[in-house]
Structures are given as C-alpha cells and as structure tokens.
Amino acid sequence: MQNESPRKSPEDWLNAADTEKTRGRFKIFLGYAPGVGKTFSMLSEGIRRSQRGEDVVIGIVETHGRKATAELASKLEHVPPRQMDYKGTLFSEMDVDAILARAPQVALIDELAHTNIEGSRFAKRYEDVLLLLDAKIDVLSTINVQHIESLTPRIQSLTGITVRETVPDWVLDRADEIVISDLTPEALATRMRRGDIYPLERSERALQNFFRRGNLIALREMALHRVTRAVDRTLNDYVQSKQLGAHWSVTEKVAVCISASSQARDLIARGARLAEGLDGELFVVHVQSEKDEDPERRRTLEASLQFATNLGAKIVHLSGKNIPSTTAAFVKENRITQAIFGRSALHGLRKYLYYLAIQRFMSEAPHVDLHIVTQEGR
C-alpha cells in the first residue's frame, strides 16, 4: 500500500493563502536626468530574471539611439508595438492588450510618464502598467524625478524647463520597490561630452541648460530623497508587521503638539522650519478636549490648523483622557523623531502638573528628541 501524503493542517492552508499572488510586483528605476542608466539597469535586471527561468518580455523600451541599451534590449523578447494613426502620422505605442494576451511573468515598460496617442486604451502609460499589475504581471519601469507630479513646479522653477508629462505621486507610492540609477553629475557631464546621451551637436547646448552642474546636483538630491521616502515607507510596513521599536526610522518626522491657544501658530511655524531644515515630514497633533467646545477656542484651533495645512503639515486629531500617554502612543506608532511642545510661564501647581505631564511623555516615548519652546503667558 502506498504511503499517503500528509494532510495539510489549517496553518499550512493559511500560509499557502498568504503567499498566493494577488497582484504583480511593481519596481521602478528612478533617475535624476536622462543618461544616468535607468533603462540599462531595468534591462539588466530583466535579463538576469530571464536567465533564472522567469518569462520576461519587453513591452516598450526607448533606446534613444544608445548602442549599449539597444544591445541589451536585443537579448529579450519584444511584444510588437501597436501602429496608430494620429493626424496622418503613424506612431508606435505599447500594445497593452497584446501583453495581456501573451501573459508573461515580467514586463519591462520604459518611461512611465509617457502620454499615449489619442485612441489608445488609456491616456497615460502608468494606467497601462496598473492594468498589468492587476493581471498579476510583474512590471519593471523607469522614470526621471522631474516627472513626479508634486516635484514638477519646483523643478520647472529650478531649471526653467517646462515638464509636460507627469505621474501622480500615488502611483509611485504603489511601487513595491524604488531604486535609484545614480551617477555623479561630473560623470554624467563626461558621458554627455562623449556623445553617449545625445548627439555631440546637442550635448554642449544641453550642458548649458538643463544639464548645468547646479541643476544636476539639486535634481540628484530630490531623487535621493524620494528613494529615502520609499525606503522609510517599506521600513514602516516591516516595523509594524514585526512589532519592532519606534527607534527604527530613516527620515526625520517632526510632530508639533498644539492646544486651542493663540500661541499654536508660533509652534507650528517653528516646527515647519525644523522639518524643512531636516528635510523631513511635518505633523501637527491635537488631542481633543472638552474645553475645545468653547466657540472662541474652536475658532482659534481651526485657524491654527488651517495655517498648518497651508504649510503642508499632516493634521492629526487624537482622542484620549490622558494627553501625555495619547501623544506618546502616536509618536511611537508613527516613529516620530522630533516632538515640539509649548511652555508658558506657569507657577505653583500648574507648573508641577506640566512637568509631570512632560515626564510621563518622555518615559513612554524615550526615543524622540523633545523640544520645549517657551512662550508668553496664555
């Protein structure tokens, strides 16, 4: 009689369900300028995954006439593009329906910010990507930092170059992994002068405009910060799943703890300056109190919160009878690195109670750097 295979326990079935793929994995190669190697890196990973036995296809790749990129692209299967007529001119567009029908494990899709020709299934290429991810196809894609929607105005002001194609920030937030394709500005300028990025007749003009050294340094810093933000978000998910300590953090996070007082605006402004100096996130935290039902206090609080919103802060409303403990719990859970409290000229019992509250907060959130700002009497 043959041995029967062991029956799966309920835990085995749960573990199998947890690992079942519900959507494709999304990896983005981020650069700060053309020529830093995003497409090359994407193709290199695609080739490695193909050599490991994965079914990899190229949905669309723009070689821009670069020989090394074209050589890499020739090593992978291409899904033929779709030829589309637009105002009497033929354009080649990625054929998302053909990719879906081909059903590979991995699709390489260059230039995430691309706008599709009118008549395409979707207006933007990132919408094609989202469809493929929903079909459980892994996607490797590329984007330059100037095409991230929230950064576009700042970059246009910096470089003087109008950016017409953008990707909403929430699309990048959906990425499972963002890696930077990095190159020093000096090395990029050398590549430019060799004609590796643009034809030589265009290179010198580009070096005097978008590729000015100051521009490249600033763009590179923005790209590095964006990757740091993605790493911190991934770390946050890991910390929460593993229930690790609040000291696990990459980016600075500043929390300004306010009440419904007229001095709150000064605290918020102080916190905004600190967050900007640290290149961190700003939170404005208010623990609700029965005293806030007073119409005058409510108006003051609403004005302070509007001021905070105008400065780009994330507003957090908390509920709890014990203000120090409630605030400390938020600080730990969200891995806040800097906390700001106000202190007016208190005397007697009120002074004692204030310091008692601060001591409790510090004992429950020992990892945070605490700033106590002296203010005028309330």
Short mmCIF file of N, CA and C in Angstrom, two decimals, residues 115-270:
data_model
loop_
_atom_site.label_atom_id
_atom_site.label_comp_id
_atom_site.label_asym_id
_atom_site.label_seq_id
_atom_site.Cartn_x
_atom_site.Cartn_y
_atom_site.Cartn_z
N THR A 115 2.73 59.90 -22.32
CA THR A 115 1.33 60.11 -22.68
C THR A 115 1.03 59.34 -23.96
N ASN A 116 0.02 58.50 -23.91
CA ASN A 116 -0.33 57.67 -25.08
C ASN A 116 -1.03 58.50 -26.16
N ILE A 117 -0.91 58.02 -27.37
CA ILE A 117 -1.58 58.65 -28.51
C ILE A 117 -3.09 58.56 -28.32
N GLU A 118 -3.77 59.59 -28.75
CA GLU A 118 -5.24 59.61 -28.67
C GLU A 118 -5.81 58.39 -29.40
N GLY A 119 -6.74 57.71 -28.75
CA GLY A 119 -7.30 56.49 -29.30
C GLY A 119 -6.76 55.24 -28.64
N SER A 120 -5.74 55.41 -27.78
CA SER A 120 -5.21 54.29 -27.02
C SER A 120 -6.21 53.88 -25.94
N ARG A 121 -6.00 52.71 -25.37
CA ARG A 121 -6.90 52.22 -24.33
C ARG A 121 -6.93 53.16 -23.13
N PHE A 122 -5.76 53.68 -22.76
CA PHE A 122 -5.65 54.63 -21.65
C PHE A 122 -4.89 55.86 -22.12
N ALA A 123 -5.10 56.95 -21.40
CA ALA A 123 -4.41 58.20 -21.77
C ALA A 123 -2.94 58.17 -21.38
N LYS A 124 -2.61 57.49 -20.28
CA LYS A 124 -1.25 57.51 -19.76
C LYS A 124 -0.68 56.10 -19.65
N ARG A 125 0.62 56.01 -19.83
CA ARG A 125 1.27 54.69 -19.77
C ARG A 125 1.19 54.08 -18.37
N TYR A 126 1.22 54.92 -17.33
CA TYR A 126 1.12 54.34 -15.99
C TYR A 126 -0.22 53.64 -15.77
N GLU A 127 -1.25 54.04 -16.51
CA GLU A 127 -2.53 53.33 -16.41
C GLU A 127 -2.43 51.95 -17.04
N ASP A 128 -1.67 51.83 -18.13
CA ASP A 128 -1.39 50.52 -18.72
C ASP A 128 -0.68 49.62 -17.69
N VAL A 129 0.29 50.22 -17.00
CA VAL A 129 1.05 49.47 -16.00
C VAL A 129 0.14 48.95 -14.89
N LEU A 130 -0.75 49.80 -14.40
CA LEU A 130 -1.66 49.38 -13.34
C LEU A 130 -2.54 48.22 -13.78
N LEU A 131 -2.95 48.24 -15.05
CA LEU A 131 -3.76 47.14 -15.58
C LEU A 131 -2.96 45.83 -15.58
N LEU A 132 -1.70 45.90 -15.98
CA LEU A 132 -0.86 44.70 -15.99
C LEU A 132 -0.61 44.18 -14.57
N LEU A 133 -0.42 45.07 -13.64
CA LEU A 133 -0.23 44.66 -12.24
C LEU A 133 -1.47 43.95 -11.72
N ASP A 134 -2.64 44.47 -12.07
CA ASP A 134 -3.88 43.82 -11.66
C ASP A 134 -4.01 42.42 -12.27
N ALA A 135 -3.37 42.23 -13.44
CA ALA A 135 -3.39 40.92 -14.10
C ALA A 135 -2.29 40.00 -13.56
N LYS A 136 -1.66 40.39 -12.45
CA LYS A 136 -0.63 39.60 -11.76
C LYS A 136 0.66 39.48 -12.55
N ILE A 137 0.92 40.47 -13.38
CA ILE A 137 2.19 40.53 -14.14
C ILE A 137 3.12 41.50 -13.43
N ASP A 138 4.34 41.06 -13.13
CA ASP A 138 5.33 41.95 -12.53
C ASP A 138 5.76 42.98 -13.58
N VAL A 139 5.97 44.21 -13.13
CA VAL A 139 6.37 45.27 -14.05
C VAL A 139 7.64 45.96 -13.54
N LEU A 140 8.62 46.10 -14.43
CA LEU A 140 9.79 46.93 -14.19
C LEU A 140 9.63 48.17 -15.06
N SER A 141 9.80 49.36 -14.47
CA SER A 141 9.59 50.58 -15.23
C SER A 141 10.62 51.63 -14.84
N THR A 142 10.62 52.74 -15.57
CA THR A 142 11.59 53.82 -15.34
C THR A 142 10.90 55.17 -15.32
N ILE A 143 11.51 56.10 -14.58
CA ILE A 143 11.00 57.47 -14.56
C ILE A 143 12.11 58.38 -14.07
N ASN A 144 12.14 59.62 -14.56
CA ASN A 144 13.03 60.65 -14.03
C ASN A 144 12.29 61.49 -13.00
N VAL A 145 13.03 62.02 -12.05
CA VAL A 145 12.43 62.70 -10.91
C VAL A 145 11.60 63.91 -11.33
N GLN A 146 11.95 64.56 -12.45
CA GLN A 146 11.21 65.74 -12.87
C GLN A 146 9.78 65.44 -13.30
N HIS A 147 9.47 64.15 -13.52
CA HIS A 147 8.12 63.78 -13.94
C HIS A 147 7.21 63.40 -12.76
N ILE A 148 7.72 63.49 -11.53
CA ILE A 148 6.88 63.22 -10.36
C ILE A 148 6.06 64.48 -10.08
N GLU A 149 4.75 64.32 -10.07
CA GLU A 149 3.83 65.46 -10.10
C GLU A 149 4.10 66.50 -9.03
N SER A 150 4.31 66.08 -7.78
CA SER A 150 4.48 67.05 -6.69
C SER A 150 5.79 67.82 -6.81
N LEU A 151 6.77 67.29 -7.55
CA LEU A 151 8.07 67.95 -7.68
C LEU A 151 8.18 68.82 -8.93
N THR A 152 7.22 68.66 -9.84
CA THR A 152 7.30 69.34 -11.13
C THR A 152 7.40 70.87 -11.01
N PRO A 153 6.55 71.54 -10.21
CA PRO A 153 6.66 73.01 -10.13
C PRO A 153 8.03 73.47 -9.64
N ARG A 154 8.55 72.77 -8.64
CA ARG A 154 9.86 73.15 -8.09
C ARG A 154 10.95 72.95 -9.13
N ILE A 155 10.87 71.87 -9.88
CA ILE A 155 11.90 71.58 -10.88
C ILE A 155 11.80 72.53 -12.07
N GLN A 156 10.58 72.88 -12.47
CA GLN A 156 10.42 73.86 -13.55
C GLN A 156 11.01 75.21 -13.15
N SER A 157 10.78 75.60 -11.89
CA SER A 157 11.34 76.86 -11.40
C SER A 157 12.86 76.81 -11.36
N LEU A 158 13.40 75.66 -10.99
CA LEU A 158 14.85 75.49 -10.87
C LEU A 158 15.53 75.50 -12.22
N THR A 159 14.99 74.73 -13.17
CA THR A 159 15.68 74.52 -14.45
C THR A 159 15.21 75.42 -15.57
N GLY A 160 13.99 75.98 -15.41
CA GLY A 160 13.42 76.77 -16.49
C GLY A 160 12.86 75.93 -17.62
N ILE A 161 12.84 74.61 -17.44
CA ILE A 161 12.34 73.68 -18.46
C ILE A 161 10.90 73.30 -18.13
N THR A 162 10.01 73.42 -19.08
CA THR A 162 8.61 73.03 -18.87
C THR A 162 8.49 71.51 -18.95
N VAL A 163 7.91 70.92 -17.90
CA VAL A 163 7.69 69.47 -17.85
C VAL A 163 6.22 69.21 -18.18
N ARG A 164 5.97 68.55 -19.29
CA ARG A 164 4.59 68.36 -19.76
C ARG A 164 3.98 67.02 -19.34
N GLU A 165 4.81 66.04 -19.08
CA GLU A 165 4.31 64.72 -18.74
C GLU A 165 4.65 64.39 -17.28
N THR A 166 3.64 64.07 -16.50
CA THR A 166 3.84 63.81 -15.08
C THR A 166 3.13 62.52 -14.66
N VAL A 167 3.56 62.01 -13.53
CA VAL A 167 2.94 60.84 -12.90
C VAL A 167 2.52 61.24 -11.49
N PRO A 168 1.26 60.98 -11.11
CA PRO A 168 0.83 61.32 -9.74
C PRO A 168 1.67 60.59 -8.71
N ASP A 169 1.89 61.23 -7.58
CA ASP A 169 2.71 60.63 -6.52
C ASP A 169 2.15 59.29 -6.05
N TRP A 170 0.82 59.16 -6.05
CA TRP A 170 0.23 57.93 -5.52
C TRP A 170 0.61 56.71 -6.37
N VAL A 171 0.95 56.93 -7.65
CA VAL A 171 1.38 55.80 -8.48
C VAL A 171 2.72 55.28 -7.97
N LEU A 172 3.64 56.19 -7.66
CA LEU A 172 4.93 55.76 -7.12
C LEU A 172 4.77 55.14 -5.75
N ASP A 173 3.80 55.62 -4.99
CA ASP A 173 3.57 55.05 -3.66
C ASP A 173 3.08 53.61 -3.74
N ARG A 174 2.53 53.23 -4.89
CA ARG A 174 2.08 51.85 -5.08
C ARG A 174 3.22 50.90 -5.43
N ALA A 175 4.39 51.47 -5.75
CA ALA A 175 5.53 50.62 -6.13
C ALA A 175 5.98 49.78 -4.93
N ASP A 176 6.32 48.53 -5.20
CA ASP A 176 6.86 47.66 -4.16
C ASP A 176 8.32 47.98 -3.89
N GLU A 177 8.98 48.54 -4.89
CA GLU A 177 10.40 48.86 -4.74
C GLU A 177 10.76 50.00 -5.68
N ILE A 178 11.53 50.95 -5.15
CA ILE A 178 12.07 52.04 -5.97
C ILE A 178 13.57 52.05 -5.76
N VAL A 179 14.32 51.95 -6.84
CA VAL A 179 15.78 52.01 -6.74
C VAL A 179 16.27 53.16 -7.60
N ILE A 180 17.35 53.77 -7.15
CA ILE A 180 17.86 54.91 -7.90
C ILE A 180 18.98 54.46 -8.82
N SER A 181 18.92 54.91 -10.05
CA SER A 181 20.01 54.72 -11.00
C SER A 181 20.87 55.96 -10.89
N ASP A 182 21.99 55.83 -10.20
CA ASP A 182 22.74 57.01 -9.78
C ASP A 182 24.06 57.13 -10.54
N LEU A 183 24.45 58.37 -10.73
CA LEU A 183 25.69 58.71 -11.39
C LEU A 183 26.04 60.11 -10.91
N THR A 184 27.28 60.39 -10.61
CA THR A 184 27.62 61.73 -10.16
C THR A 184 27.40 62.74 -11.30
N PRO A 185 27.08 63.99 -10.97
CA PRO A 185 26.92 65.00 -12.02
C PRO A 185 28.15 65.12 -12.91
N GLU A 186 29.34 64.94 -12.33
CA GLU A 186 30.57 65.03 -13.11
C GLU A 186 30.64 63.89 -14.14
N ALA A 187 30.31 62.68 -13.69
CA ALA A 187 30.34 61.53 -14.60
C ALA A 187 29.28 61.67 -15.69
N LEU A 188 28.12 62.22 -15.32
CA LEU A 188 27.06 62.42 -16.31
C LEU A 188 27.49 63.44 -17.36
N ALA A 189 28.14 64.52 -16.91
CA ALA A 189 28.63 65.53 -17.86
C ALA A 189 29.67 64.93 -18.80
N THR A 190 30.51 64.04 -18.28
CA THR A 190 31.52 63.38 -19.12
C THR A 190 30.84 62.52 -20.18
N ARG A 191 29.80 61.78 -19.77
CA ARG A 191 29.05 60.97 -20.74
C ARG A 191 28.42 61.86 -21.82
N MET A 192 27.94 63.02 -21.37
CA MET A 192 27.31 63.95 -22.31
C MET A 192 28.34 64.42 -23.34
N ARG A 193 29.54 64.79 -22.87
CA ARG A 193 30.56 65.32 -23.78
C ARG A 193 31.08 64.26 -24.74
N ARG A 194 30.99 62.99 -24.35
CA ARG A 194 31.41 61.90 -25.24
C ARG A 194 30.35 61.59 -26.28
N GLY A 195 29.16 62.15 -26.13
CA GLY A 195 28.08 61.86 -27.06
C GLY A 195 27.33 60.59 -26.74
N ASP A 196 27.47 60.11 -25.48
CA ASP A 196 26.80 58.87 -25.09
C ASP A 196 25.31 59.05 -24.85
N ILE A 197 24.88 60.29 -24.62
CA ILE A 197 23.48 60.54 -24.28
C ILE A 197 22.74 61.18 -25.44
N TYR A 198 23.29 62.30 -25.94
CA TYR A 198 22.74 62.97 -27.11
C TYR A 198 23.83 63.08 -28.16
N PRO A 199 23.47 63.30 -29.43
CA PRO A 199 24.49 63.58 -30.44
C PRO A 199 25.34 64.77 -30.01
N LEU A 200 26.60 64.77 -30.42
CA LEU A 200 27.54 65.79 -29.96
C LEU A 200 27.05 67.21 -30.23
N GLU A 201 26.34 67.40 -31.35
CA GLU A 201 25.89 68.77 -31.67
C GLU A 201 24.86 69.28 -30.67
N ARG A 202 24.17 68.37 -29.96
CA ARG A 202 23.19 68.78 -28.95
C ARG A 202 23.79 68.85 -27.56
N SER A 203 24.91 68.16 -27.35
CA SER A 203 25.45 67.97 -26.00
C SER A 203 25.86 69.28 -25.34
N GLU A 204 26.60 70.11 -26.05
CA GLU A 204 27.09 71.35 -25.43
C GLU A 204 25.95 72.27 -25.04
N ARG A 205 24.93 72.33 -25.90
CA ARG A 205 23.77 73.16 -25.58
C ARG A 205 23.04 72.63 -24.34
N ALA A 206 22.93 71.31 -24.25
CA ALA A 206 22.27 70.71 -23.08
C ALA A 206 23.06 70.99 -21.80
N LEU A 207 24.39 70.96 -21.89
CA LEU A 207 25.22 71.23 -20.72
C LEU A 207 25.09 72.66 -20.22
N GLN A 208 24.70 73.55 -21.09
CA GLN A 208 24.50 74.95 -20.69
C GLN A 208 23.08 75.22 -20.20
N ASN A 209 22.20 74.25 -20.36
CA ASN A 209 20.80 74.45 -19.96
C ASN A 209 20.41 73.45 -18.87
N PHE A 210 19.63 72.44 -19.23
CA PHE A 210 19.12 71.50 -18.22
C PHE A 210 20.25 70.81 -17.47
N PHE A 211 21.36 70.50 -18.17
CA PHE A 211 22.44 69.72 -17.57
C PHE A 211 23.49 70.58 -16.88
N ARG A 212 23.15 71.83 -16.52
CA ARG A 212 24.08 72.63 -15.72
C ARG A 212 24.37 71.92 -14.41
N ARG A 213 25.59 72.04 -13.92
CA ARG A 213 26.01 71.29 -12.73
C ARG A 213 25.10 71.57 -11.54
N GLY A 214 24.72 72.84 -11.33
CA GLY A 214 23.86 73.17 -10.20
C GLY A 214 22.50 72.48 -10.30
N ASN A 215 21.95 72.44 -11.51
CA ASN A 215 20.68 71.74 -11.73
C ASN A 215 20.81 70.27 -11.37
N LEU A 216 21.89 69.64 -11.85
CA LEU A 216 22.06 68.21 -11.64
C LEU A 216 22.22 67.87 -10.16
N ILE A 217 22.94 68.71 -9.44
CA ILE A 217 23.11 68.47 -8.00
C ILE A 217 21.77 68.51 -7.29
N ALA A 218 20.96 69.54 -7.62
CA ALA A 218 19.65 69.68 -6.97
C ALA A 218 18.71 68.54 -7.36
N LEU A 219 18.70 68.16 -8.64
CA LEU A 219 17.84 67.07 -9.10
C LEU A 219 18.25 65.74 -8.46
N ARG A 220 19.54 65.55 -8.34
CA ARG A 220 20.02 64.31 -7.71
C ARG A 220 19.58 64.24 -6.25
N GLU A 221 19.66 65.37 -5.55
CA GLU A 221 19.23 65.39 -4.15
C GLU A 221 17.75 65.04 -4.03
N MET A 222 16.92 65.59 -4.94
CA MET A 222 15.48 65.28 -4.91
C MET A 222 15.23 63.80 -5.14
N ALA A 223 15.97 63.21 -6.08
CA ALA A 223 15.78 61.79 -6.38
C ALA A 223 16.19 60.93 -5.18
N LEU A 224 17.30 61.28 -4.56
CA LEU A 224 17.76 60.53 -3.39
C LEU A 224 16.74 60.63 -2.25
N HIS A 225 16.17 61.82 -2.07
CA HIS A 225 15.17 62.00 -1.02
C HIS A 225 13.93 61.17 -1.31
N ARG A 226 13.55 61.10 -2.59
CA ARG A 226 12.36 60.33 -2.94
C ARG A 226 12.59 58.84 -2.65
N VAL A 227 13.78 58.34 -2.94
CA VAL A 227 14.08 56.95 -2.65
C VAL A 227 14.11 56.71 -1.14
N THR A 228 14.66 57.66 -0.39
CA THR A 228 14.67 57.54 1.07
C THR A 228 13.26 57.44 1.61
N ARG A 229 12.36 58.24 1.04
CA ARG A 229 10.97 58.19 1.47
C ARG A 229 10.36 56.81 1.19
N ALA A 230 10.69 56.24 0.03
CA ALA A 230 10.16 54.91 -0.31
C ALA A 230 10.73 53.85 0.63
N VAL A 231 12.03 53.98 0.96
CA VAL A 231 12.65 53.03 1.88
C VAL A 231 11.99 53.12 3.25
N ASP A 232 11.73 54.35 3.70
CA ASP A 232 11.12 54.54 5.02
C ASP A 232 9.71 53.97 5.06
N ARG A 233 8.98 54.09 3.93
CA ARG A 233 7.63 53.52 3.90
C ARG A 233 7.70 52.00 3.97
N THR A 234 8.65 51.41 3.25
CA THR A 234 8.83 49.97 3.31
C THR A 234 9.24 49.53 4.71
N LEU A 235 10.14 50.31 5.31
CA LEU A 235 10.58 50.01 6.67
C LEU A 235 9.41 50.12 7.64
N ASN A 236 8.55 51.10 7.42
CA ASN A 236 7.39 51.27 8.31
C ASN A 236 6.50 50.02 8.27
N ASP A 237 6.26 49.49 7.07
CA ASP A 237 5.46 48.26 6.96
C ASP A 237 6.14 47.11 7.68
N TYR A 238 7.47 47.02 7.54
CA TYR A 238 8.21 45.94 8.19
C TYR A 238 8.17 46.08 9.71
N VAL A 239 8.38 47.31 10.18
CA VAL A 239 8.36 47.56 11.63
C VAL A 239 7.02 47.19 12.23
N GLN A 240 5.94 47.57 11.53
CA GLN A 240 4.61 47.26 12.06
C GLN A 240 4.33 45.76 12.04
N SER A 241 4.75 45.08 10.97
CA SER A 241 4.47 43.65 10.89
C SER A 241 5.29 42.86 11.91
N LYS A 242 6.51 43.35 12.21
CA LYS A 242 7.37 42.66 13.15
C LYS A 242 7.27 43.22 14.57
N GLN A 243 6.48 44.32 14.72
CA GLN A 243 6.29 44.96 16.02
C GLN A 243 7.64 45.36 16.63
N LEU A 244 8.44 46.03 15.83
CA LEU A 244 9.75 46.48 16.29
C LEU A 244 9.64 47.83 16.97
N GLY A 245 10.75 48.30 17.51
CA GLY A 245 10.74 49.53 18.29
C GLY A 245 10.57 50.78 17.46
N ALA A 246 10.18 51.87 18.14
CA ALA A 246 9.91 53.13 17.47
C ALA A 246 11.17 53.82 16.99
N HIS A 247 12.37 53.35 17.42
CA HIS A 247 13.61 53.99 17.00
C HIS A 247 14.00 53.61 15.57
N TRP A 248 13.28 52.65 14.95
CA TRP A 248 13.57 52.26 13.58
C TRP A 248 13.02 53.33 12.64
N SER A 249 13.88 54.19 12.12
CA SER A 249 13.40 55.24 11.22
C SER A 249 14.52 55.66 10.29
N VAL A 250 14.15 56.14 9.11
CA VAL A 250 15.12 56.63 8.13
C VAL A 250 14.97 58.14 7.96
N THR A 251 13.76 58.60 7.70
CA THR A 251 13.52 60.03 7.51
C THR A 251 13.13 60.69 8.83
N GLU A 252 13.41 61.99 8.91
CA GLU A 252 13.01 62.76 10.09
C GLU A 252 11.51 63.05 10.03
N LYS A 253 10.86 62.95 11.16
CA LYS A 253 9.43 63.26 11.27
C LYS A 253 9.23 64.17 12.48
N VAL A 254 8.70 65.36 12.22
CA VAL A 254 8.53 66.37 13.25
C VAL A 254 7.06 66.48 13.62
N ALA A 255 6.75 66.32 14.92
CA ALA A 255 5.37 66.46 15.40
C ALA A 255 5.27 67.67 16.32
N VAL A 256 4.39 68.59 15.94
CA VAL A 256 4.12 69.77 16.77
C VAL A 256 2.82 69.51 17.53
N CYS A 257 2.91 69.50 18.85
CA CYS A 257 1.75 69.18 19.68
C CYS A 257 1.12 70.49 20.15
N ILE A 258 -0.13 70.75 19.72
CA ILE A 258 -0.74 72.04 19.98
C ILE A 258 -2.04 71.89 20.78
N SER A 259 -2.43 73.00 21.38
CA SER A 259 -3.75 73.11 22.01
C SER A 259 -4.49 74.23 21.30
N ALA A 260 -5.71 74.52 21.75
CA ALA A 260 -6.50 75.58 21.12
C ALA A 260 -6.12 76.92 21.72
N SER A 261 -4.86 77.30 21.57
CA SER A 261 -4.38 78.58 22.11
C SER A 261 -3.84 79.44 20.99
N SER A 262 -3.75 80.71 21.25
CA SER A 262 -3.28 81.66 20.23
C SER A 262 -1.80 81.50 19.93
N GLN A 263 -1.05 80.80 20.81
CA GLN A 263 0.38 80.61 20.59
C GLN A 263 0.68 79.42 19.67
N ALA A 264 -0.35 78.67 19.30
CA ALA A 264 -0.12 77.46 18.49
C ALA A 264 0.55 77.77 17.16
N ARG A 265 0.19 78.89 16.54
CA ARG A 265 0.76 79.24 15.24
C ARG A 265 2.28 79.37 15.32
N ASP A 266 2.78 79.96 16.42
CA ASP A 266 4.23 80.10 16.58
C ASP A 266 4.91 78.75 16.67
N LEU A 267 4.28 77.83 17.39
CA LEU A 267 4.82 76.47 17.50
C LEU A 267 4.85 75.79 16.13
N ILE A 268 3.76 75.94 15.39
CA ILE A 268 3.66 75.32 14.07
C ILE A 268 4.74 75.88 13.14
N ALA A 269 4.92 77.19 13.17
CA ALA A 269 5.96 77.81 12.33
C ALA A 269 7.34 77.30 12.72
N ARG A 270 7.57 77.16 14.02
CA ARG A 270 8.86 76.63 14.49
C ARG A 270 9.06 75.20 13.97
#
